Amino acid sequence: MARSSAIILMSAVLGSAISCGGSGTGGGGGRDGAAGQGGMSGQGGTGGQAGAGGGAEGGGVDAGAGESSRAEAPLSDGGGPLDIAPTADTSTADAPTGTTACTTYDDCGGAAVTCDITARTCSGCKTDADCRGGLKCETATGLCRDCVTDADCADPVPVCSRVSWNCTARCTKDADCPQGGYPNKCHTGMGICLDCTGNGMNCKYCELETYSCVGCLLDSHCPASKPKCGPSYLCTPACATDAQCPPGLFCHPGMQVCLECVTNKHCRGGFCQPDWTCG
């Protein structure tokens, strides 16, 4: 799901209010979400493993210490064309595909979303059937997206953005963007409508890989009660066990932060996206 949708869902659990002007569409529940998935969210962006260094769907967090390195400077117009993805699509910044043992779909999550029963290892998606919630499989990366081609979209958002992986519209100004929950900020350089184009443009913090409104970009944006800016770009408590997380969140043993999901089993009827939100 679009990352913005996933952020809205997760922030309700954390009790954090996120002010976003628009949200992605498609998918099941944020990038973008939500997570709107969203994609990943985000969705994507989406999440990095401990020390992974950040990315489109999650932006990695160093386990236990330090500030995460994330872009937060306001964006100037002049990005690439619509059909060119970001130069560093680190939405795959997860454990290497195929390294997690599994016996069922619920054992997997993140960038390795499905279980290869024969090999007994988690892997990226190969077909749409590997993606729950009506999402589409981008076979080049093995990631489940809100959309992969324009054929997955319809009016008033007929274009599949290769930046946010959400359905959106082309534009030359904000007034060209549809209202009512769709991405409504025009990036004139790319000619598409996005959730935001920089900090303070539709929301306080704008994540500049999938251009989604988020709750934080750095640990310093977070209060003492929730001191970590997690891979879902929400302030969250540090943890060593699930018992140290608020109800509905789970402790990632590697990153030691509370997240909406760690494996698919935490997402009823859905799956755990690379930014560790349910899609």
PDB file of C-alpha atoms in Angstrom:
ATOM      1  CA  MET A   1       0.000   0.000   0.000  1.00  0.00           C
ATOM      2  CA  ALA A   2       1.061   3.575  -0.328  1.00  0.00           C
ATOM      3  CA  ARG A   3       3.444   4.704   2.378  1.00  0.00           C
ATOM      4  CA  SER A   4       1.272   7.656   3.466  1.00  0.00           C
ATOM      5  CA  SER A   5      -1.640   5.314   4.268  1.00  0.00           C
ATOM      6  CA  ALA A   6       0.586   3.000   6.270  1.00  0.00           C
ATOM      7  CA  ILE A   7       1.993   5.988   8.171  1.00  0.00           C
ATOM      8  CA  ILE A   8      -1.511   7.173   9.052  1.00  0.00           C
ATOM      9  CA  LEU A   9      -2.381   3.676  10.305  1.00  0.00           C
ATOM     10  CA  MET A  10       0.807   3.244  12.314  1.00  0.00           C
ATOM     11  CA  SER A  11       0.758   6.751  13.763  1.00  0.00           C
ATOM     12  CA  ALA A  12      -2.666   5.967  15.213  1.00  0.00           C
ATOM     13  CA  VAL A  13      -1.048   3.087  17.102  1.00  0.00           C
ATOM     14  CA  LEU A  14       1.868   5.227  18.272  1.00  0.00           C
ATOM     15  CA  GLY A  15      -0.311   8.221  19.091  1.00  0.00           C
ATOM     16  CA  SER A  16       1.668  10.472  16.741  1.00  0.00           C
ATOM     17  CA  ALA A  17      -0.162  12.996  14.600  1.00  0.00           C
ATOM     18  CA  ILE A  18       1.219  13.411  11.085  1.00  0.00           C
ATOM     19  CA  SER A  19       0.046  16.370   9.035  1.00  0.00           C
ATOM     20  CA  CYS A  20       0.011  15.403   5.390  1.00  0.00           C
ATOM     21  CA  GLY A  21      -1.834  17.139   2.612  1.00  0.00           C
ATOM     22  CA  GLY A  22      -2.186  14.110   0.352  1.00  0.00           C
ATOM     23  CA  SER A  23      -1.859  10.382   0.328  1.00  0.00           C
ATOM     24  CA  GLY A  24      -1.075   7.702  -2.199  1.00  0.00           C
ATOM     25  CA  THR A  25      -3.678   5.490  -3.718  1.00  0.00           C
ATOM     26  CA  GLY A  26      -3.995   1.850  -4.501  1.00  0.00           C
ATOM     27  CA  GLY A  27      -2.859  -1.111  -2.463  1.00  0.00           C
ATOM     28  CA  GLY A  28      -4.294  -2.249   0.794  1.00  0.00           C
ATOM     29  CA  GLY A  29      -3.141  -0.173   3.685  1.00  0.00           C
ATOM     30  CA  GLY A  30       1.193   3.812   2.618  1.00  0.00           C
ATOM     31  CA  ARG A  31       5.667   5.204   0.527  1.00  0.00           C
ATOM     32  CA  ASP A  32       2.688   4.550   1.374  1.00  0.00           C
ATOM     33  CA  GLY A  33       2.008   3.590   3.240  1.00  0.00           C
ATOM     34  CA  ALA A  34       1.237   4.290   3.327  1.00  0.00           C
ATOM     35  CA  ALA A  35       1.915   2.568   3.330  1.00  0.00           C
ATOM     36  CA  GLY A  36      -2.332   5.467   1.510  1.00  0.00           C
ATOM     37  CA  GLN A  37       1.130   2.835   1.508  1.00  0.00           C
ATOM     38  CA  GLY A  38       2.668   3.788   0.674  1.00  0.00           C
ATOM     39  CA  GLY A  39       4.578   2.257  -1.320  1.00  0.00           C
ATOM     40  CA  MET A  40       5.603   0.786   1.845  1.00  0.00           C
ATOM     41  CA  SER A  41       5.112   1.634   1.677  1.00  0.00           C
ATOM     42  CA  GLY A  42       5.524   3.919   0.548  1.00  0.00           C
ATOM     43  CA  GLN A  43       5.558   2.961   0.264  1.00  0.00           C
ATOM     44  CA  GLY A  44       8.757   2.983  -0.408  1.00  0.00           C
ATOM     45  CA  GLY A  45       9.476   3.967   0.063  1.00  0.00           C
ATOM     46  CA  THR A  46       9.575   1.646   2.262  1.00  0.00           C
ATOM     47  CA  GLY A  47      12.732  -0.442   5.163  1.00  0.00           C
ATOM     48  CA  GLY A  48      16.405  -0.763   5.694  1.00  0.00           C
ATOM     49  CA  GLN A  49      17.956  -3.322   7.946  1.00  0.00           C
ATOM     50  CA  ALA A  50      20.256  -2.223  10.761  1.00  0.00           C
ATOM     51  CA  GLY A  51      23.110  -0.212   9.314  1.00  0.00           C
ATOM     52  CA  ALA A  52      21.780  -0.502   5.766  1.00  0.00           C
ATOM     53  CA  GLY A  53      22.109   3.217   5.173  1.00  0.00           C
ATOM     54  CA  GLY A  54      18.627   4.293   4.164  1.00  0.00           C
ATOM     55  CA  GLY A  55      16.533   4.021   1.086  1.00  0.00           C
ATOM     56  CA  ALA A  56      13.414   4.540  -0.851  1.00  0.00           C
ATOM     57  CA  GLU A  57      11.211   2.322   1.227  1.00  0.00           C
ATOM     58  CA  GLY A  58      12.719   2.601   4.558  1.00  0.00           C
ATOM     59  CA  GLY A  59      15.960   4.473   4.975  1.00  0.00           C
ATOM     60  CA  GLY A  60      17.888   2.176   7.366  1.00  0.00           C
ATOM     61  CA  VAL A  61      18.433   2.752  11.064  1.00  0.00           C
ATOM     62  CA  ASP A  62      21.601   2.016  12.979  1.00  0.00           C
ATOM     63  CA  ALA A  63      20.582  -0.345  15.751  1.00  0.00           C
ATOM     64  CA  GLY A  64      20.804   1.280  19.126  1.00  0.00           C
ATOM     65  CA  ALA A  65      22.662   4.529  18.516  1.00  0.00           C
ATOM     66  CA  GLY A  66      23.224   7.580  16.376  1.00  0.00           C
ATOM     67  CA  GLU A  67      21.102   9.579  14.002  1.00  0.00           C
ATOM     68  CA  SER A  68      19.838   8.007  10.820  1.00  0.00           C
ATOM     69  CA  SER A  69      21.080   9.745   7.677  1.00  0.00           C
ATOM     70  CA  ARG A  70      18.072  10.873   5.704  1.00  0.00           C
ATOM     71  CA  ALA A  71      17.484  13.600   3.166  1.00  0.00           C
ATOM     72  CA  GLU A  72      15.440  16.453   4.582  1.00  0.00           C
ATOM     73  CA  ALA A  73      16.443  19.542   2.602  1.00  0.00           C
ATOM     74  CA  PRO A  74      13.576  21.102   0.617  1.00  0.00           C
ATOM     75  CA  LEU A  75      13.536  19.829  -2.947  1.00  0.00           C
ATOM     76  CA  SER A  76      14.158  22.177  -5.829  1.00  0.00           C
ATOM     77  CA  ASP A  77      12.271  21.457  -9.020  1.00  0.00           C
ATOM     78  CA  GLY A  78      14.140  19.681 -11.747  1.00  0.00           C
ATOM     79  CA  GLY A  79      13.894  15.940 -11.023  1.00  0.00           C
ATOM     80  CA  GLY A  80      14.074  13.294 -13.720  1.00  0.00           C
ATOM     81  CA  PRO A  81      11.268  12.363 -16.118  1.00  0.00           C
ATOM     82  CA  LEU A  82       8.273  10.367 -14.987  1.00  0.00           C
ATOM     83  CA  ASP A  83       9.481   6.990 -16.206  1.00  0.00           C
ATOM     84  CA  ILE A  84      12.895   7.185 -14.552  1.00  0.00           C
ATOM     85  CA  ALA A  85      13.166   5.751 -11.050  1.00  0.00           C
ATOM     86  CA  PRO A  86      15.320   7.405  -8.351  1.00  0.00           C
ATOM     87  CA  THR A  87      19.012   6.768  -8.917  1.00  0.00           C
ATOM     88  CA  ALA A  88      19.303   4.909  -5.633  1.00  0.00           C
ATOM     89  CA  ASP A  89      16.164   2.807  -5.192  1.00  0.00           C
ATOM     90  CA  THR A  90      17.090   1.333  -1.854  1.00  0.00           C
ATOM     91  CA  SER A  91      13.607   0.018  -1.252  1.00  0.00           C
ATOM     92  CA  THR A  92      15.391  -3.357  -1.561  1.00  0.00           C
ATOM     93  CA  ALA A  93      17.644  -2.430   1.372  1.00  0.00           C
ATOM     94  CA  ASP A  94      16.578  -5.430   3.396  1.00  0.00           C
ATOM     95  CA  ALA A  95      18.154  -8.783   4.245  1.00  0.00           C
ATOM     96  CA  PRO A  96      19.457 -10.315   1.007  1.00  0.00           C
ATOM     97  CA  THR A  97      16.700 -12.243  -0.736  1.00  0.00           C
ATOM     98  CA  GLY A  98      16.730 -15.944   0.059  1.00  0.00           C
ATOM     99  CA  THR A  99      18.668 -15.790   3.334  1.00  0.00           C
ATOM    100  CA  THR A 100      15.708 -16.173   5.726  1.00  0.00           C
ATOM    101  CA  ALA A 101      14.490 -19.697   6.395  1.00  0.00           C
ATOM    102  CA  CYS A 102      10.736 -20.299   6.131  1.00  0.00           C
ATOM    103  CA  THR A 103       8.076 -22.962   6.046  1.00  0.00           C
ATOM    104  CA  THR A 104       5.069 -20.664   5.385  1.00  0.00           C
ATOM    105  CA  TYR A 105       4.307 -17.248   3.898  1.00  0.00           C
ATOM    106  CA  ASP A 106       3.929 -15.823   7.404  1.00  0.00           C
ATOM    107  CA  ASP A 107       7.607 -16.430   8.175  1.00  0.00           C
ATOM    108  CA  CYS A 108       8.686 -13.870   5.560  1.00  0.00           C
ATOM    109  CA  GLY A 109       8.414 -10.104   5.110  1.00  0.00           C
ATOM    110  CA  GLY A 110      10.180  -6.976   3.944  1.00  0.00           C
ATOM    111  CA  ALA A 111      11.938  -7.259   0.591  1.00  0.00           C
ATOM    112  CA  ALA A 112      11.765 -11.074   0.760  1.00  0.00           C
ATOM    113  CA  VAL A 113       7.993 -11.224   0.931  1.00  0.00           C
ATOM    114  CA  THR A 114       7.120 -14.784  -0.053  1.00  0.00           C
ATOM    115  CA  CYS A 115       8.236 -18.274   0.955  1.00  0.00           C
ATOM    116  CA  ASP A 116       9.800 -20.581  -1.618  1.00  0.00           C
ATOM    117  CA  ILE A 117       8.463 -23.791  -0.136  1.00  0.00           C
ATOM    118  CA  THR A 118      10.852 -25.979  -2.134  1.00  0.00           C
ATOM    119  CA  ALA A 119      13.983 -24.059  -1.140  1.00  0.00           C
ATOM    120  CA  ARG A 120      12.531 -23.220   2.298  1.00  0.00           C
ATOM    121  CA  THR A 121      13.802 -19.654   2.031  1.00  0.00           C
ATOM    122  CA  CYS A 122      12.098 -16.266   1.747  1.00  0.00           C
ATOM    123  CA  SER A 123      12.354 -14.529  -1.615  1.00  0.00           C
ATOM    124  CA  GLY A 124      10.997 -11.568  -3.533  1.00  0.00           C
ATOM    125  CA  CYS A 125       7.715 -11.839  -5.410  1.00  0.00           C
ATOM    126  CA  LYS A 126       7.640 -13.514  -8.818  1.00  0.00           C
ATOM    127  CA  THR A 127       3.979 -12.988  -9.738  1.00  0.00           C
ATOM    128  CA  ASP A 128       1.064 -10.867  -8.511  1.00  0.00           C
ATOM    129  CA  ALA A 129      -0.151 -13.945  -6.631  1.00  0.00           C
ATOM    130  CA  ASP A 130       2.789 -13.493  -4.239  1.00  0.00           C
ATOM    131  CA  CYS A 131       1.446 -10.054  -3.221  1.00  0.00           C
ATOM    132  CA  ARG A 132      -1.536  -9.831  -0.915  1.00  0.00           C
ATOM    133  CA  GLY A 133      -3.988  -6.958  -0.751  1.00  0.00           C
ATOM    134  CA  GLY A 134      -4.340  -6.515  -4.510  1.00  0.00           C
ATOM    135  CA  LEU A 135      -0.792  -5.214  -4.964  1.00  0.00           C
ATOM    136  CA  LYS A 136       1.261  -5.885  -8.091  1.00  0.00           C
ATOM    137  CA  CYS A 137       4.600  -7.641  -8.358  1.00  0.00           C
ATOM    138  CA  GLU A 138       7.455  -5.653  -9.856  1.00  0.00           C
ATOM    139  CA  THR A 139       9.421  -8.661 -11.032  1.00  0.00           C
ATOM    140  CA  ALA A 140      12.627  -6.691 -11.665  1.00  0.00           C
ATOM    141  CA  THR A 141      13.049  -6.067  -7.917  1.00  0.00           C
ATOM    142  CA  GLY A 142      10.754  -8.709  -6.431  1.00  0.00           C
ATOM    143  CA  LEU A 143       8.802  -5.985  -4.597  1.00  0.00           C
ATOM    144  CA  CYS A 144       5.033  -5.662  -4.277  1.00  0.00           C
ATOM    145  CA  ARG A 145       3.826  -2.241  -5.435  1.00  0.00           C
ATOM    146  CA  ASP A 146       0.573  -0.294  -5.589  1.00  0.00           C
ATOM    147  CA  CYS A 147       1.123  -0.170  -9.343  1.00  0.00           C
ATOM    148  CA  VAL A 148       3.756  -1.258 -11.834  1.00  0.00           C
ATOM    149  CA  THR A 149       2.403   0.104 -15.144  1.00  0.00           C
ATOM    150  CA  ASP A 150      -0.162   2.711 -16.163  1.00  0.00           C
ATOM    151  CA  ALA A 151      -2.548  -0.169 -16.896  1.00  0.00           C
ATOM    152  CA  ASP A 152      -2.837  -0.666 -13.126  1.00  0.00           C
ATOM    153  CA  CYS A 153      -4.264   2.864 -12.728  1.00  0.00           C
ATOM    154  CA  ALA A 154      -7.419   4.729 -13.738  1.00  0.00           C
ATOM    155  CA  ASP A 155      -8.835   8.272 -13.725  1.00  0.00           C
ATOM    156  CA  PRO A 156      -8.397  10.624 -11.977  1.00  0.00           C
ATOM    157  CA  VAL A 157      -4.937   9.136 -11.332  1.00  0.00           C
ATOM    158  CA  PRO A 158      -4.127   7.309 -14.592  1.00  0.00           C
ATOM    159  CA  VAL A 159      -0.325   7.298 -14.333  1.00  0.00           C
ATOM    160  CA  CYS A 160       1.884   4.895 -12.361  1.00  0.00           C
ATOM    161  CA  SER A 161       4.709   6.949 -10.878  1.00  0.00           C
ATOM    162  CA  ARG A 162       8.090   5.208 -10.981  1.00  0.00           C
ATOM    163  CA  VAL A 163       9.104   7.417  -8.053  1.00  0.00           C
ATOM    164  CA  SER A 164       6.357   6.697  -5.518  1.00  0.00           C
ATOM    165  CA  TRP A 165       4.953   3.555  -7.212  1.00  0.00           C
ATOM    166  CA  ASN A 166       1.466   4.963  -6.664  1.00  0.00           C
ATOM    167  CA  CYS A 167      -1.171   5.936  -9.178  1.00  0.00           C
ATOM    168  CA  THR A 168      -1.059   9.675  -9.798  1.00  0.00           C
ATOM    169  CA  ALA A 169      -1.648  12.332 -12.460  1.00  0.00           C
ATOM    170  CA  ARG A 170       0.577  14.416 -14.721  1.00  0.00           C
ATOM    171  CA  CYS A 171       0.792  18.105 -13.952  1.00  0.00           C
ATOM    172  CA  THR A 172       2.485  21.421 -14.602  1.00  0.00           C
ATOM    173  CA  LYS A 173       1.066  23.110 -11.471  1.00  0.00           C
ATOM    174  CA  ASP A 174      -0.676  22.142  -8.217  1.00  0.00           C
ATOM    175  CA  ALA A 175      -4.076  22.988  -9.674  1.00  0.00           C
ATOM    176  CA  ASP A 176      -3.659  20.097 -12.145  1.00  0.00           C
ATOM    177  CA  CYS A 177      -3.540  17.556  -9.305  1.00  0.00           C
ATOM    178  CA  PRO A 178      -6.763  15.866  -8.170  1.00  0.00           C
ATOM    179  CA  GLN A 179      -8.086  16.497  -4.672  1.00  0.00           C
ATOM    180  CA  GLY A 180      -9.794  14.164  -2.243  1.00  0.00           C
ATOM    181  CA  GLY A 181      -6.978  12.045  -0.868  1.00  0.00           C
ATOM    182  CA  TYR A 182      -4.833  11.779  -3.991  1.00  0.00           C
ATOM    183  CA  PRO A 183      -1.269  13.106  -4.335  1.00  0.00           C
ATOM    184  CA  ASN A 184      -1.882  16.830  -4.834  1.00  0.00           C
ATOM    185  CA  LYS A 185       1.495  18.591  -4.918  1.00  0.00           C
ATOM    186  CA  CYS A 186       2.948  19.064  -8.394  1.00  0.00           C
ATOM    187  CA  HIS A 187       6.631  18.354  -8.886  1.00  0.00           C
ATOM    188  CA  THR A 188       7.110  20.489 -11.978  1.00  0.00           C
ATOM    189  CA  GLY A 189      10.465  18.927 -12.821  1.00  0.00           C
ATOM    190  CA  MET A 190       9.028  15.419 -13.088  1.00  0.00           C
ATOM    191  CA  GLY A 191       5.596  16.583 -14.168  1.00  0.00           C
ATOM    192  CA  ILE A 192       3.682  14.400 -11.705  1.00  0.00           C
ATOM    193  CA  CYS A 193       1.589  14.907  -8.592  1.00  0.00           C
ATOM    194  CA  LEU A 194       3.180  13.726  -5.337  1.00  0.00           C
ATOM    195  CA  ASP A 195       2.288  13.848  -1.644  1.00  0.00           C
ATOM    196  CA  CYS A 196       4.969  16.489  -1.024  1.00  0.00           C
ATOM    197  CA  THR A 197       7.995  18.022  -2.686  1.00  0.00           C
ATOM    198  CA  GLY A 198       9.964  19.147   0.372  1.00  0.00           C
ATOM    199  CA  ASN A 199       9.707  19.850   4.078  1.00  0.00           C
ATOM    200  CA  GLY A 200       6.808  22.170   4.833  1.00  0.00           C
ATOM    201  CA  MET A 201       5.227  21.522   1.438  1.00  0.00           C
ATOM    202  CA  ASN A 202       1.986  19.759   2.411  1.00  0.00           C
ATOM    203  CA  CYS A 203       3.497  18.451   5.670  1.00  0.00           C
ATOM    204  CA  LYS A 204       6.252  19.136   8.194  1.00  0.00           C
ATOM    205  CA  TYR A 205       8.584  16.370   7.011  1.00  0.00           C
ATOM    206  CA  CYS A 206       8.820  15.090   3.446  1.00  0.00           C
ATOM    207  CA  GLU A 207      10.784  11.937   2.679  1.00  0.00           C
ATOM    208  CA  LEU A 208      12.525  12.703  -0.601  1.00  0.00           C
ATOM    209  CA  GLU A 209      12.837   9.274  -2.200  1.00  0.00           C
ATOM    210  CA  THR A 210       9.164   8.472  -2.674  1.00  0.00           C
ATOM    211  CA  TYR A 211       8.090  12.037  -1.775  1.00  0.00           C
ATOM    212  CA  SER A 212       5.790  10.991   1.069  1.00  0.00           C
ATOM    213  CA  CYS A 213       4.694  12.859   4.175  1.00  0.00           C
ATOM    214  CA  VAL A 214       6.268  11.244   7.239  1.00  0.00           C
ATOM    215  CA  GLY A 215       6.453  11.736  10.991  1.00  0.00           C
ATOM    216  CA  CYS A 216      10.225  12.150  11.254  1.00  0.00           C
ATOM    217  CA  LEU A 217      13.475  12.027   9.315  1.00  0.00           C
ATOM    218  CA  LEU A 218      16.016  12.070  12.156  1.00  0.00           C
ATOM    219  CA  ASP A 219      16.093  10.851  15.743  1.00  0.00           C
ATOM    220  CA  SER A 220      16.288  14.506  16.798  1.00  0.00           C
ATOM    221  CA  HIS A 221      12.751  14.981  15.454  1.00  0.00           C
ATOM    222  CA  CYS A 222      11.411  12.570  18.083  1.00  0.00           C
ATOM    223  CA  PRO A 223      10.388  13.041  21.752  1.00  0.00           C
ATOM    224  CA  ALA A 224      12.171  11.336  24.633  1.00  0.00           C
ATOM    225  CA  SER A 225       9.317   8.838  25.046  1.00  0.00           C
ATOM    226  CA  LYS A 226       9.772   7.627  21.446  1.00  0.00           C
ATOM    227  CA  PRO A 227      13.380   8.535  20.698  1.00  0.00           C
ATOM    228  CA  LYS A 228      14.049   6.590  17.498  1.00  0.00           C
ATOM    229  CA  CYS A 229      13.009   7.607  13.991  1.00  0.00           C
ATOM    230  CA  GLY A 230      12.360   4.113  12.683  1.00  0.00           C
ATOM    231  CA  PRO A 231      12.527   2.757   9.139  1.00  0.00           C
ATOM    232  CA  SER A 232       8.827   3.576   8.723  1.00  0.00           C
ATOM    233  CA  TYR A 233       9.731   7.245   9.360  1.00  0.00           C
ATOM    234  CA  LEU A 234       7.739   7.354  12.587  1.00  0.00           C
ATOM    235  CA  CYS A 235       9.022   8.062  16.072  1.00  0.00           C
ATOM    236  CA  THR A 236       9.100   4.842  18.047  1.00  0.00           C
ATOM    237  CA  PRO A 237      10.477   3.454  21.317  1.00  0.00           C
ATOM    238  CA  ALA A 238      13.689   1.466  21.419  1.00  0.00           C
ATOM    239  CA  CYS A 239      13.199  -2.149  22.455  1.00  0.00           C
ATOM    240  CA  ALA A 240      14.737  -5.537  23.067  1.00  0.00           C
ATOM    241  CA  THR A 241      11.475  -7.508  23.267  1.00  0.00           C
ATOM    242  CA  ASP A 242       7.865  -7.132  22.087  1.00  0.00           C
ATOM    243  CA  ALA A 243       6.836  -6.436  25.683  1.00  0.00           C
ATOM    244  CA  GLN A 244       8.652  -3.094  25.505  1.00  0.00           C
ATOM    245  CA  CYS A 245       6.546  -1.929  22.530  1.00  0.00           C
ATOM    246  CA  PRO A 246       3.108  -0.262  22.586  1.00  0.00           C
ATOM    247  CA  PRO A 247       0.159  -2.599  21.874  1.00  0.00           C
ATOM    248  CA  GLY A 248      -0.003  -3.461  18.183  1.00  0.00           C
ATOM    249  CA  LEU A 249       3.722  -2.947  17.553  1.00  0.00           C
ATOM    250  CA  PHE A 250       6.509  -5.528  17.505  1.00  0.00           C
ATOM    251  CA  CYS A 251      10.211  -5.363  18.299  1.00  0.00           C
ATOM    252  CA  HIS A 252      12.609  -5.877  15.403  1.00  0.00           C
ATOM    253  CA  PRO A 253      15.450  -7.887  16.973  1.00  0.00           C
ATOM    254  CA  GLY A 254      18.124  -6.460  14.669  1.00  0.00           C
ATOM    255  CA  MET A 255      17.181  -2.784  14.650  1.00  0.00           C
ATOM    256  CA  GLN A 256      15.826  -2.846  18.212  1.00  0.00           C
ATOM    257  CA  VAL A 257      12.923  -0.521  17.437  1.00  0.00           C
ATOM    258  CA  CYS A 258       9.165  -1.083  17.652  1.00  0.00           C
ATOM    259  CA  LEU A 259       7.516  -1.548  14.252  1.00  0.00           C
ATOM    260  CA  GLU A 260       4.072  -2.284  12.858  1.00  0.00           C
ATOM    261  CA  CYS A 261       5.322  -5.634  11.582  1.00  0.00           C
ATOM    262  CA  VAL A 262       8.436  -7.776  11.466  1.00  0.00           C
ATOM    263  CA  THR A 263       7.017 -10.674   9.424  1.00  0.00           C
ATOM    264  CA  ASN A 264       3.863 -11.268   7.390  1.00  0.00           C
ATOM    265  CA  LYS A 265       2.169 -12.949  10.350  1.00  0.00           C
ATOM    266  CA  HIS A 266       1.732  -9.523  11.950  1.00  0.00           C
ATOM    267  CA  CYS A 267      -0.406  -8.330   9.005  1.00  0.00           C
ATOM    268  CA  ARG A 268      -3.743 -10.114   8.876  1.00  0.00           C
ATOM    269  CA  GLY A 269      -4.692 -10.682   5.277  1.00  0.00           C
ATOM    270  CA  GLY A 270      -1.758  -8.590   4.103  1.00  0.00           C
ATOM    271  CA  PHE A 271       2.025  -8.664   4.177  1.00  0.00           C
ATOM    272  CA  CYS A 272       4.907  -6.861   5.859  1.00  0.00           C
ATOM    273  CA  GLN A 273       6.340  -4.290   3.447  1.00  0.00           C
ATOM    274  CA  PRO A 274      10.017  -3.268   3.125  1.00  0.00           C
ATOM    275  CA  ASP A 275       9.353  -0.240   5.373  1.00  0.00           C
ATOM    276  CA  TRP A 276       7.948  -2.605   8.031  1.00  0.00           C
ATOM    277  CA  THR A 277       4.342  -1.450   7.669  1.00  0.00           C
ATOM    278  CA  CYS A 278       1.460  -3.717   6.715  1.00  0.00           C
ATOM    279  CA  GLY A 279       0.321  -3.652   3.100  1.00  0.00           C
TER     280      GLY A 279
END
